[in-house]
Short mmCIF file of C-alpha atoms and ligand atoms in Angstrom, two decimals:
data_model
loop_
_atom_site.label_atom_id
_atom_site.label_comp_id
_atom_site.label_asym_id
_atom_site.label_seq_id
_atom_site.Cartn_x
_atom_site.Cartn_y
_atom_site.Cartn_z
CA MET A 1 -10.87 -0.62 29.50
CA LYS A 2 -12.34 3.24 29.89
CA ILE A 3 -11.49 4.69 26.67
CA ILE A 4 -12.15 7.65 24.83
CA LEU A 5 -12.91 8.13 20.87
CA LEU A 6 -11.71 11.32 19.40
CA GLY A 7 -12.01 12.96 15.57
CA ALA A 8 -13.60 15.54 13.23
CA PRO A 9 -17.16 14.57 11.74
CA GLY A 10 -17.05 11.96 9.00
CA ALA A 11 -13.39 10.37 10.76
CA GLY A 12 -15.63 7.56 10.85
CA LYS A 13 -16.16 7.38 15.24
CA GLY A 14 -19.33 5.76 15.20
CA THR A 15 -18.84 2.94 12.67
CA GLN A 16 -15.61 2.08 14.59
CA ALA A 17 -16.95 2.34 18.13
CA THR A 18 -20.21 0.09 16.74
CA LYS A 19 -16.69 -2.51 16.12
CA ILE A 20 -14.58 -2.02 19.29
CA ALA A 21 -17.81 -2.34 21.75
CA GLU A 22 -18.71 -5.64 19.77
CA LYS A 23 -15.06 -7.33 20.12
CA TYR A 24 -13.75 -5.52 23.52
CA GLY A 25 -16.93 -5.85 25.37
CA LEU A 26 -17.00 -2.39 26.24
CA ILE A 27 -20.65 -0.21 26.26
CA HIS A 28 -20.84 2.58 23.34
CA ILE A 29 -21.86 5.91 24.43
CA SER A 30 -22.67 7.89 22.12
CA THR A 31 -23.49 11.59 23.39
CA GLY A 32 -24.96 12.74 19.57
CA ASP A 33 -26.90 9.45 19.54
CA ILE A 34 -28.24 10.08 23.04
CA PHE A 35 -29.65 13.60 21.30
CA ARG A 36 -31.25 12.01 18.58
CA ALA A 37 -32.82 9.55 20.84
CA ASN A 38 -34.69 12.65 22.95
CA ILE A 39 -35.01 14.76 19.49
CA LYS A 40 -37.03 11.37 18.02
CA GLY A 41 -38.93 11.24 21.88
CA GLY A 42 -39.56 15.12 21.73
CA THR A 43 -38.21 15.57 25.27
CA GLU A 44 -37.11 18.72 26.07
CA ILE A 45 -33.39 17.83 26.32
CA GLY A 46 -33.98 17.21 22.34
CA LYS A 47 -36.21 20.14 21.96
CA LEU A 48 -32.70 22.64 23.00
CA ALA A 49 -30.65 20.17 21.80
CA LYS A 50 -32.09 20.00 18.41
CA SER A 51 -31.52 23.71 17.38
CA TYR A 52 -27.54 23.50 18.33
CA ILE A 53 -27.21 20.60 16.24
CA ASP A 54 -28.97 21.87 13.22
CA ALA A 55 -26.53 25.05 13.46
CA GLY A 56 -23.67 22.69 14.54
CA LYS A 57 -22.78 24.25 17.70
CA LEU A 58 -22.34 22.74 21.02
CA VAL A 59 -24.60 21.54 22.67
CA PRO A 60 -24.69 23.89 26.31
CA ASP A 61 -21.93 21.81 29.00
CA SER A 62 -24.79 22.11 31.40
CA VAL A 63 -26.58 19.34 29.36
CA THR A 64 -24.05 17.66 27.82
CA CYS A 65 -21.94 16.92 31.27
CA GLU A 66 -25.07 15.78 32.90
CA ILE A 67 -25.75 13.29 30.97
CA VAL A 68 -22.80 11.45 30.01
CA LYS A 69 -22.42 11.89 34.14
CA ASP A 70 -25.49 10.04 34.21
CA ARG A 71 -25.37 7.52 31.89
CA LEU A 72 -21.67 6.97 33.56
CA SER A 73 -23.29 5.81 37.07
CA LYS A 74 -24.94 3.21 36.36
CA GLN A 75 -23.62 -0.39 36.85
CA ASP A 76 -23.63 -1.67 33.26
CA VAL A 77 -20.45 0.17 32.33
CA ILE A 78 -18.27 -1.21 35.26
CA GLY A 79 -16.68 -3.85 32.63
CA GLY A 80 -15.51 -0.63 30.59
CA TYR A 81 -16.87 1.41 27.90
CA LEU A 82 -15.99 3.60 24.92
CA LEU A 83 -16.98 7.71 24.94
CA ASP A 84 -18.11 8.54 21.31
CA GLY A 85 -18.57 12.52 20.96
CA PHE A 86 -17.58 13.45 24.60
CA PRO A 87 -15.73 15.29 25.33
CA ARG A 88 -15.72 17.73 23.10
CA SER A 89 -14.06 20.49 24.84
CA LEU A 90 -11.46 21.04 26.90
CA TYR A 91 -14.43 22.08 29.65
CA GLN A 92 -16.44 19.05 29.55
CA ALA A 93 -12.55 16.90 29.86
CA GLU A 94 -11.80 18.67 33.11
CA GLU A 95 -15.48 17.63 33.99
CA LEU A 96 -14.92 14.24 33.27
CA SER A 97 -12.24 13.60 35.08
CA LYS A 98 -13.61 15.06 38.84
CA PHE A 99 -16.03 11.41 37.51
CA ALA A 100 -14.14 9.20 35.21
CA ASP A 101 -10.60 7.86 34.55
CA VAL A 102 -10.29 7.50 31.32
CA ASP A 103 -7.86 4.69 30.24
CA LEU A 104 -6.65 5.66 26.66
CA CYS A 105 -7.99 8.30 24.03
CA LEU A 106 -8.42 6.99 20.28
CA ASN A 107 -7.86 9.70 17.79
CA LEU A 108 -8.75 8.58 14.84
CA GLU A 109 -7.01 11.35 12.27
CA VAL A 110 -8.93 12.07 8.81
CA ASP A 111 -7.94 13.80 5.56
CA PRO A 112 -9.89 16.64 5.73
CA ALA A 113 -10.66 17.02 1.90
CA LEU A 114 -13.01 13.73 2.88
CA ILE A 115 -14.53 14.58 5.41
CA MET A 116 -17.63 16.78 3.08
CA ASP A 117 -18.16 14.12 1.02
CA ARG A 118 -18.52 11.46 3.57
CA ILE A 119 -20.87 12.90 5.57
CA CYS A 120 -23.12 14.50 2.69
CA GLY A 121 -23.00 11.41 1.19
CA ARG A 122 -23.78 9.69 4.54
CA ARG A 123 -27.12 7.33 4.98
CA VAL A 124 -28.01 5.75 8.46
CA CYS A 125 -30.42 3.32 9.99
CA ALA A 126 -31.92 3.34 13.15
CA CYS A 127 -30.07 0.23 14.04
CA GLY A 128 -26.97 2.72 14.10
CA GLU A 129 -25.22 0.95 10.61
CA SER A 130 -24.59 3.77 8.21
CA TYR A 131 -23.44 3.87 4.59
CA HIS A 132 -22.49 6.03 1.85
CA VAL A 133 -24.31 6.50 -1.11
CA SER A 134 -21.66 5.46 -3.41
CA THR A 135 -21.69 1.79 -1.88
CA LEU A 136 -25.62 1.69 -1.95
CA ASN A 137 -26.38 0.79 -5.42
CA GLY A 138 -29.64 2.67 -5.36
CA SER A 139 -30.65 0.55 -2.24
CA THR A 140 -32.56 2.88 0.44
CA THR A 141 -32.49 -0.05 3.24
CA CYS A 142 -30.25 -1.43 5.37
CA ALA A 143 -27.99 -5.12 4.80
CA LYS A 144 -28.04 -5.14 8.65
CA CYS A 145 -31.79 -5.13 9.58
CA GLY A 146 -33.76 -4.25 6.76
CA GLY A 147 -34.56 -0.79 7.55
CA GLU A 148 -35.77 2.21 5.48
CA LEU A 149 -32.52 4.36 5.56
CA TYR A 150 -32.40 8.70 5.88
CA GLN A 151 -29.93 11.22 5.91
CA ARG A 152 -29.29 12.72 8.85
CA ASP A 153 -30.35 16.48 9.69
CA ASP A 154 -27.35 17.80 9.94
CA ASP A 155 -25.60 15.88 7.33
CA ASN A 156 -25.59 19.07 5.08
CA PRO A 157 -23.12 20.98 3.84
CA GLU A 158 -24.14 23.74 5.26
CA THR A 159 -24.16 22.58 9.35
CA VAL A 160 -21.11 19.95 8.23
CA LYS A 161 -19.20 23.20 7.64
CA ALA A 162 -20.64 24.82 11.26
CA ARG A 163 -19.16 21.66 12.79
CA LEU A 164 -15.84 21.82 11.11
CA GLY A 165 -15.42 24.86 12.38
CA THR A 166 -16.76 23.41 15.95
CA TYR A 167 -14.18 20.98 16.02
CA ASN A 168 -11.62 22.99 15.44
CA VAL A 169 -11.37 25.94 17.76
CA MET A 170 -13.60 23.25 20.09
CA THR A 171 -12.09 19.77 20.42
CA ALA A 172 -8.88 19.44 18.39
CA PRO A 173 -6.94 20.96 21.80
CA LEU A 174 -8.23 17.38 23.08
CA ILE A 175 -5.52 16.14 21.46
CA ALA A 176 -2.45 17.59 22.98
CA TYR A 177 -4.57 17.76 26.39
CA TYR A 178 -4.92 13.84 26.21
CA SER A 179 -1.24 13.68 24.32
CA ALA A 180 0.26 15.69 27.63
CA GLN A 181 -1.31 12.81 29.89
CA ASN A 182 0.44 10.05 27.77
CA LYS A 183 -3.33 8.97 27.55
CA LEU A 184 -2.98 9.42 23.44
CA ALA A 185 -3.24 7.21 21.11
CA THR A 186 -3.32 7.84 17.02
CA VAL A 187 -5.07 6.18 14.52
CA VAL A 188 -4.11 8.01 10.32
CA CYS A 189 -7.31 6.86 7.96
CA GLY A 190 -6.28 8.06 5.14
CA THR A 191 -8.05 6.32 2.35
CA LYS A 192 -8.05 3.00 4.24
CA THR A 193 -11.54 1.33 3.94
CA PRO A 194 -13.13 1.00 7.35
CA ASP A 195 -11.84 -2.70 8.11
CA GLU A 196 -8.61 -1.69 7.79
CA VAL A 197 -8.92 1.17 9.88
CA PHE A 198 -10.45 -1.41 12.43
CA GLU A 199 -7.21 -3.29 12.17
CA ASP A 200 -5.03 -0.69 12.73
CA VAL A 201 -7.24 0.27 16.02
CA CYS A 202 -6.75 -2.96 17.18
CA LYS A 203 -3.12 -3.38 17.17
CA VAL A 204 -3.38 -0.56 19.88
CA LEU A 205 -6.10 -1.42 21.92
CA ASP A 206 -4.82 -5.07 21.93
CA SER A 207 -0.81 -3.77 22.62
CA PHE A 208 -2.51 -1.60 25.42
CA GLN A 209 -4.40 -4.07 26.85
CA LYS A 210 -1.20 -6.33 27.53
P1 ADP B 301 -20.23 13.96 14.45
O1 ADP B 301 -19.01 13.56 15.37
O2 ADP B 301 -20.41 13.47 13.57
O3 ADP B 301 -20.62 16.00 14.10
P2 ADP B 301 -21.82 13.09 16.78
O4 ADP B 301 -23.18 12.24 16.50
O5 ADP B 301 -21.11 12.70 17.46
O6 ADP B 301 -21.46 13.54 15.26
O7 ADP B 301 -23.14 14.79 17.03
C1 ADP B 301 -23.71 16.00 16.95
C2 ADP B 301 -24.21 16.98 17.34
O8 ADP B 301 -24.31 16.72 18.58
C3 ADP B 301 -22.54 17.61 17.09
O9 ADP B 301 -22.63 18.33 16.41
C4 ADP B 301 -23.28 18.54 18.79
O10 ADP B 301 -24.31 19.59 17.94
C5 ADP B 301 -23.66 17.48 19.31
N1 ADP B 301 -23.13 16.73 19.97
C6 ADP B 301 -22.91 15.69 20.33
N2 ADP B 301 -21.90 15.52 21.42
C7 ADP B 301 -21.65 16.61 21.99
C8 ADP B 301 -20.61 17.10 22.77
N3 ADP B 301 -19.73 16.16 23.86
N4 ADP B 301 -21.17 18.68 23.25
C9 ADP B 301 -21.78 18.85 22.91
N5 ADP B 301 -22.66 19.16 21.38
C10 ADP B 301 -22.31 17.73 21.09
ZN1 ZN B 302 -30.12 -1.40 9.76
#
């Protein structure tokens, strides 16, 4: 399966992506993770990406599309992959269609009222796990690997507002775009727990696989 995971910031794309990749044996490709790794490594891409990410804007297409194209040219994606955070605009979707043929766009629909608290309360671990402060009981380490938890630079109210604006203008039109191609499946997250959302996601993916 070749899947696109779509959803506003805070919809839980990263959390669901990890679970989906594990269960269905897909390679998880997150452009956000790739940029953060580049920032950490001090690369040229990282230096360029940081200013856009901190402002809640999209990293320029010339860089982003090239990264994804390159990643999808690797042998390991032959068994299927999950794109998390790409495409994020109609332009990127058109570019993607030139080098990949995705089967399904899974849209995670989140209650907008929940987004700010979810993101600003998020604490992440370098291993990929993320938590919400309300469930940590004061702990500052990752339950999975023991690593130190931290807050992403862009998980602050000001940047979140900008990210939501970017999502509404640039990314939300992809819902209609993939719907018109009969490739859209929407999972409504509401106030469900990640495990409950994952059950719904599995129903979609299982019926799709048959
Ligand atoms: P979230 O979905 O919670 O906003 P991500 O980790 O997916 O978090 O993305 C973080 C930031 O990385 C985005 O706000 C954006 O600046 C940049 N980014 C990620 N994917 C793309 C993309 N496909 N095109 C342009 N910029 C991107
Ligand atoms: Zn961890």
